[in-house]
């Protein structure tokens, strides 16, 4: 696209944004995706090297109308984002299916099983999984309609208020900033399963530079690595589920028939209702990262086709990868097994998956599962840099962080966001300090409930989006994809998230098997305290200009919106429904869930 055309398009966007401000609605929507100006081809090694250097130069988003408000300016910048759409369908599908599978499932489920018992484990994961399904459906609807940079982070400021957008964006950035060094240390500890003589600093350095190289290649590097790692995790869970049925029937070398014995002795529940409440946080941690599908929407080649399918596949992850595998774990391992709490949170010896295999007398698989845990940890660290860098860029675009953090080069890399993530990632070298445990306990406390807050805001943003459409006389017929659970699902998700926060407040005050203490409370609830301080800080910063809640009739439903022909969308929906109705029941079932 020439610079003249780019300037003209930018002018149209800004005029439309001002019209939306004045009237509350707009008669037209515009496609605002702008590609960078292509450089003339160069020849030879010198030319390729120059292209490489030029790739780090900042992408020019054009001039902005100085009369735009802060929120309108943020909407325009998000719509013009130079992030490159290099994630293919297979990347998004695999990220959706296996992206969140990690130590929360493989290892964290062990402490949850010990605290609450197998019955609490299944109930908590089912409830959190149902909430996640509704949340991801809402996120899919928003991301398809508005495939803009920052996804739900920028849409929260648009549909709820800049105050909530400020809090949730910094909350999300803080989560992923802390996750990277934590996961790198976890990776070094996992290696000690095979070799404990080499210093943790050596392994941390290797993993650190590996993650750095992956992200230098941009979103395509992230997508390819996640595709491979997620595929390995999916195969591991499916394989274990099949093996678990065999072991439960007594098929192991030293195994005997178990059936439902452990649900009767020692029992299905431990510590009663309080034990169930304590499992909710572990379950939420296990699902953390599910929202990355929406965050990647601005870098997906065909979001209106890819994201609906990806969000539907969350059902399979919840059903097969969590509920089925954890039910099998509950059948194979009693919650009284001392090994569930005898090791650190990243040690394969504490994994109920590994314990069930050891009980059956299988010698080789524990090492294989330790490798799977290592892969999961590296996958999460890689996702942390991706998520954090995009979040930091979105913060800068909305005026919530220094402007230079919004720097995105011509290859679509948010360089300063990546640099900040990698800089904070150097905390991983605390692994050689004697205060490592104490330091990382408080770092984890900062991000402990971050995912619950994020999912709450996604549900609230969807509710406000639908409310704004109704207030401005718009219909869901103009949406190419609508949430399967609708607004009711978002309300249920929001309420359940709030109930989980209440339950965790109770557990933080009165811990299971312990006495109340200020230290325990802040280690479990510090994230919420920080979020409240962020909200207060925003109000003090903006003072009279602070916007705490937006009126539905004044919400911008235009800028960054995918340009659609409503009649054509309606016709396509009817044609697709007629085609599906003409197919056999099993095909209709497949299309409903996939």
Coordinates of C-alpha atoms in Angstrom, one line a residue, residues 86 128 130 134 206 218 247 250 259 302 316 334 352 389 393 400 432 454 465 501 505 510 514 523 530 549 564 567 577:
X86 CA 1.6 -15.1 10.2
X128 CA -13.8 -24.1 36.1
X130 CA -17.4 -24.9 32.1
X134 CA -18.2 -19.8 28.1
X206 CA 20.5 -22.4 28.0
X218 CA 8.6 -13.1 15.6
X247 CA -3.7 -50.0 34.7
X250 CA -4.8 -54.6 36.4
X259 CA -11.8 -50.2 39.9
X302 CA -8.0 -15.7 8.8
X316 CA -12.5 -31.3 23.8
X334 CA -5.3 -42.4 46.7
X352 CA 0.0 -38.2 40.2
X389 CA 5.3 -8.3 24.8
X393 CA 2.6 -2.8 23.5
X400 CA -1.1 3.3 30.2
X432 CA 21.5 -19.9 42.6
X454 CA -8.7 -11.7 33.3
X465 CA -20.5 -5.3 23.9
X501 CA -12.5 -15.2 44.4
X505 CA -10.6 -15.2 50.2
X510 CA -8.5 -19.7 57.1
X514 CA -3.4 -24.3 59.2
X523 CA 0.7 -15.1 49.7
X530 CA -2.4 -5.0 44.0
X549 CA -17.8 3.3 33.5
X564 CA -19.1 -6.9 6.7
X567 CA -27.2 -9.3 4.1
X577 CA -27.2 -24.2 8.4

